[in-house]
Tab-separated table of C-alpha atoms in Angstrom:
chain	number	residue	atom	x	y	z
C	1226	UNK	CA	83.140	53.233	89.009
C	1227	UNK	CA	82.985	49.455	89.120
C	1228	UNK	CA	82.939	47.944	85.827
C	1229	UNK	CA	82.035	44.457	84.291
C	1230	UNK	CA	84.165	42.046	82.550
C	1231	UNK	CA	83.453	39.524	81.110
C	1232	UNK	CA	86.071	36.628	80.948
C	1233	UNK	CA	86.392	36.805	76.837
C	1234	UNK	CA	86.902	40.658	77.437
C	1235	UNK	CA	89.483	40.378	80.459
C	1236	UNK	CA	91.508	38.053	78.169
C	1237	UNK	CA	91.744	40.721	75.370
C	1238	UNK	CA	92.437	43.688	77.432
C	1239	UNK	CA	94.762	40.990	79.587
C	1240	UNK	CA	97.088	40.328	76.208
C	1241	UNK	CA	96.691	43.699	75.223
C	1242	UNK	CA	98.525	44.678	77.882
C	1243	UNK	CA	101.106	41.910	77.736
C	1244	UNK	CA	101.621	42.700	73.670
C	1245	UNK	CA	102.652	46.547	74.538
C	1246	UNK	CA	104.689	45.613	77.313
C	1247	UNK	CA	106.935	42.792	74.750
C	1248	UNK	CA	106.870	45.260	72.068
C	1249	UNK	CA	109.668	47.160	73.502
C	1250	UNK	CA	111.904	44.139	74.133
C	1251	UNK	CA	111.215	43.085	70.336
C	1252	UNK	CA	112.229	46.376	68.990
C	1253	UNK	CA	115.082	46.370	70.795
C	1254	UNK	CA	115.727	42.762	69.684
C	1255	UNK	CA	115.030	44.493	66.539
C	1256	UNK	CA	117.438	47.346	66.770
C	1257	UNK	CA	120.581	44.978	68.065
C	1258	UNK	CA	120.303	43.313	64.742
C	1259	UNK	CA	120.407	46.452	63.003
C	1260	UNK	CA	122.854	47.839	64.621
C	1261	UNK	CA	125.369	44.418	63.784
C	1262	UNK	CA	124.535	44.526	60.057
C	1263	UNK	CA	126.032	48.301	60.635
C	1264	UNK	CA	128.873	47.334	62.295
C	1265	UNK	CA	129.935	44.778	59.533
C	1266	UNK	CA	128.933	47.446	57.164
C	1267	UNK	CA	130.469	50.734	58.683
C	1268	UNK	CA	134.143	48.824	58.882
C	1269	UNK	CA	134.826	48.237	55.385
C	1270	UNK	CA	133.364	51.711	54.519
C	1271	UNK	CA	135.763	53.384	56.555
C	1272	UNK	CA	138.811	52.082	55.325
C	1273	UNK	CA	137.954	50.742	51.777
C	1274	UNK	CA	135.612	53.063	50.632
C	1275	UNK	CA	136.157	56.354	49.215
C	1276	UNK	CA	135.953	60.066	51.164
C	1277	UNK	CA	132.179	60.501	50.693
C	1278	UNK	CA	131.071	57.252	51.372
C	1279	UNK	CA	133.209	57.445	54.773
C	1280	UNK	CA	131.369	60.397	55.521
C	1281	UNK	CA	127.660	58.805	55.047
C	1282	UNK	CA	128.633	55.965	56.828
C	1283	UNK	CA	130.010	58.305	60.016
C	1284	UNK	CA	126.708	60.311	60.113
C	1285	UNK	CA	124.615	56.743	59.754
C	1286	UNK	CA	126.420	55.684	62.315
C	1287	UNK	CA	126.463	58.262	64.734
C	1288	UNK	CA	122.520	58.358	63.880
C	1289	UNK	CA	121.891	54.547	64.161
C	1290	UNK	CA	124.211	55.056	67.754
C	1291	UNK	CA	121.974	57.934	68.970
C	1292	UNK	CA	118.587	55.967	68.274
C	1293	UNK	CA	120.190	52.762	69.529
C	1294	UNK	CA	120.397	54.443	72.833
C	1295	UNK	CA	117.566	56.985	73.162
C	1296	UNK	CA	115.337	54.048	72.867
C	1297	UNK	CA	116.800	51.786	75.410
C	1298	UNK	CA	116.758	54.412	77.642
C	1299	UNK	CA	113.018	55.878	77.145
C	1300	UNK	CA	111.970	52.337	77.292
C	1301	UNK	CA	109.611	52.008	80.179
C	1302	UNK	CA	109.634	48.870	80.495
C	1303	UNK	CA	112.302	46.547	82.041
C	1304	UNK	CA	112.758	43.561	80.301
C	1305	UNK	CA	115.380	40.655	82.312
C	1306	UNK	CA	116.476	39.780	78.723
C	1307	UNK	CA	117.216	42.914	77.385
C	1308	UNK	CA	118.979	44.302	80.782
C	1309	UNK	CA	121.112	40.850	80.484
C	1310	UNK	CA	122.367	41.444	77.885
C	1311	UNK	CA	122.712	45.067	77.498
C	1312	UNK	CA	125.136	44.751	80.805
C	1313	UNK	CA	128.472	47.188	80.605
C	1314	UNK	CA	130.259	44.291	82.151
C	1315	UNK	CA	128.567	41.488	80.189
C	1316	UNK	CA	130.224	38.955	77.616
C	1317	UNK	CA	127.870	40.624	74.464
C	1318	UNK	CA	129.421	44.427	75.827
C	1319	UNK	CA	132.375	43.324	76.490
C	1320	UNK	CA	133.086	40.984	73.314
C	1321	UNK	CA	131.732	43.535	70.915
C	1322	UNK	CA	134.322	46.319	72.467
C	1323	UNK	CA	137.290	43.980	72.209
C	1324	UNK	CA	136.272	43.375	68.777
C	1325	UNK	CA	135.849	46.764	68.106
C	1326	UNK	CA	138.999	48.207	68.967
C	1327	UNK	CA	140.826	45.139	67.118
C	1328	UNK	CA	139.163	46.611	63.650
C	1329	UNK	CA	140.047	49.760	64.450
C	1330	UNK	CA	143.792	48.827	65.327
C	1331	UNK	CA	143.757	46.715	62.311
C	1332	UNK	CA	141.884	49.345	59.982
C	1333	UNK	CA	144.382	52.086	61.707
C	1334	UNK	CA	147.742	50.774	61.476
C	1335	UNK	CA	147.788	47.055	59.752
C	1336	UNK	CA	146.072	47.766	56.983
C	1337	UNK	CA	148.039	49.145	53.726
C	1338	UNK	CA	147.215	52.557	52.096
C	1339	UNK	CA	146.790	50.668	48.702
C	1340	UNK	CA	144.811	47.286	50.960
C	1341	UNK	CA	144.948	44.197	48.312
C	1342	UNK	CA	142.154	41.580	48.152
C	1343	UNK	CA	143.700	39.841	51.084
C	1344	UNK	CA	144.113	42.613	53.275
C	1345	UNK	CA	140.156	43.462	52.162
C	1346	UNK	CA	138.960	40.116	52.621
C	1347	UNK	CA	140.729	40.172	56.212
C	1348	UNK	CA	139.379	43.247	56.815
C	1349	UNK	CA	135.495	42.598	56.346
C	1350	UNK	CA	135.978	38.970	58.190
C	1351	UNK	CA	136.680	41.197	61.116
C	1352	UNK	CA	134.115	43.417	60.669
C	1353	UNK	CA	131.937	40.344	60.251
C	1354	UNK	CA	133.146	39.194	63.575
C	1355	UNK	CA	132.784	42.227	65.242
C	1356	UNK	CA	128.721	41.843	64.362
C	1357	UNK	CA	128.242	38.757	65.858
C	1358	UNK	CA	127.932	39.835	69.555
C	1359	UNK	CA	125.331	42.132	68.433
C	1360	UNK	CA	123.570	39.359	66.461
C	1361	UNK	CA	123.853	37.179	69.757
C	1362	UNK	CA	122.035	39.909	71.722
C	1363	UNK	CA	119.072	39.883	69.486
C	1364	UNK	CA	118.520	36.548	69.079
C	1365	UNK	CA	118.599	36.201	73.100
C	1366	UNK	CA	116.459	39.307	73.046
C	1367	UNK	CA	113.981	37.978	70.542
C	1368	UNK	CA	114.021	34.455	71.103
C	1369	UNK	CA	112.740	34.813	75.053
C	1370	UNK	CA	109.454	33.954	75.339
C	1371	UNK	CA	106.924	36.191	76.143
């Protein structure tokens, strides 16, 4: 079954197939930014907020965590970008670990039972920190061009 194109209609189906195959890469770029505004969220919520608000932010977050990764690994495509940065030895990985065990330390066994505004300012600059890695990845993620 031979079929004719003509070069207006090869160009369409041509970008067509280039939009769905950046689509994953931007949703991803997408979900990375997500994912740091929930980090500098989830932080303060654990250890400022009170019991039920800790437990909606632990079921977000395990939630957010399990879409995070189901997509990136059902995507089909591979994207350079997105496997750059999404590395488990990789300064974005890496960074965001370090910073996430320093909140938790911090959160854990720093931070008073009765925190005053300094301790809760210091607290959510950390968890503002601990965002930025993520933020990083998207904009490398969505800032490739494609």
């Amino acid at each position: 079954m031979k079929e004719e194109l003509s070069p207006e209609e090869a160009l369409r189906r041509i970008g067509e197939v280039g939009r769905r195959t950046r689509r994953p890469a931007r949703v991803v770029g997408l979900l990375y930014a997500i994912v740091g505004l929930g980090t500098i969220v989830y932080w303060p919520v654990m250890f400022l907020g009170p019991a039920w608000s800790r437990a909606v932010a632990g079921v977000a977050w395990i939630t957010l965590t399990v879409l995070f990764v189901g997509y990136l690994g059902g995507m089909r495509t591979q994207d350079p970008e997105v496997t750059r940065v999404n590395r488990p030895t990789g300064p974005v990985t890496v960074s965001y670990v370090v910073l996430v065990v320093v909140v938790f330390v911090f959160g854990m066994f720093l931070l008073p039972d009765a925190p005053g505004g300094g301790w809760s300012a210091a607290l959510i600059a950390l968890a503002a920190c601990t965002g930025v890695p993520l933020f990083y990845a998207a904009w490398r993620v969505l800032r490739v061009e494609r």
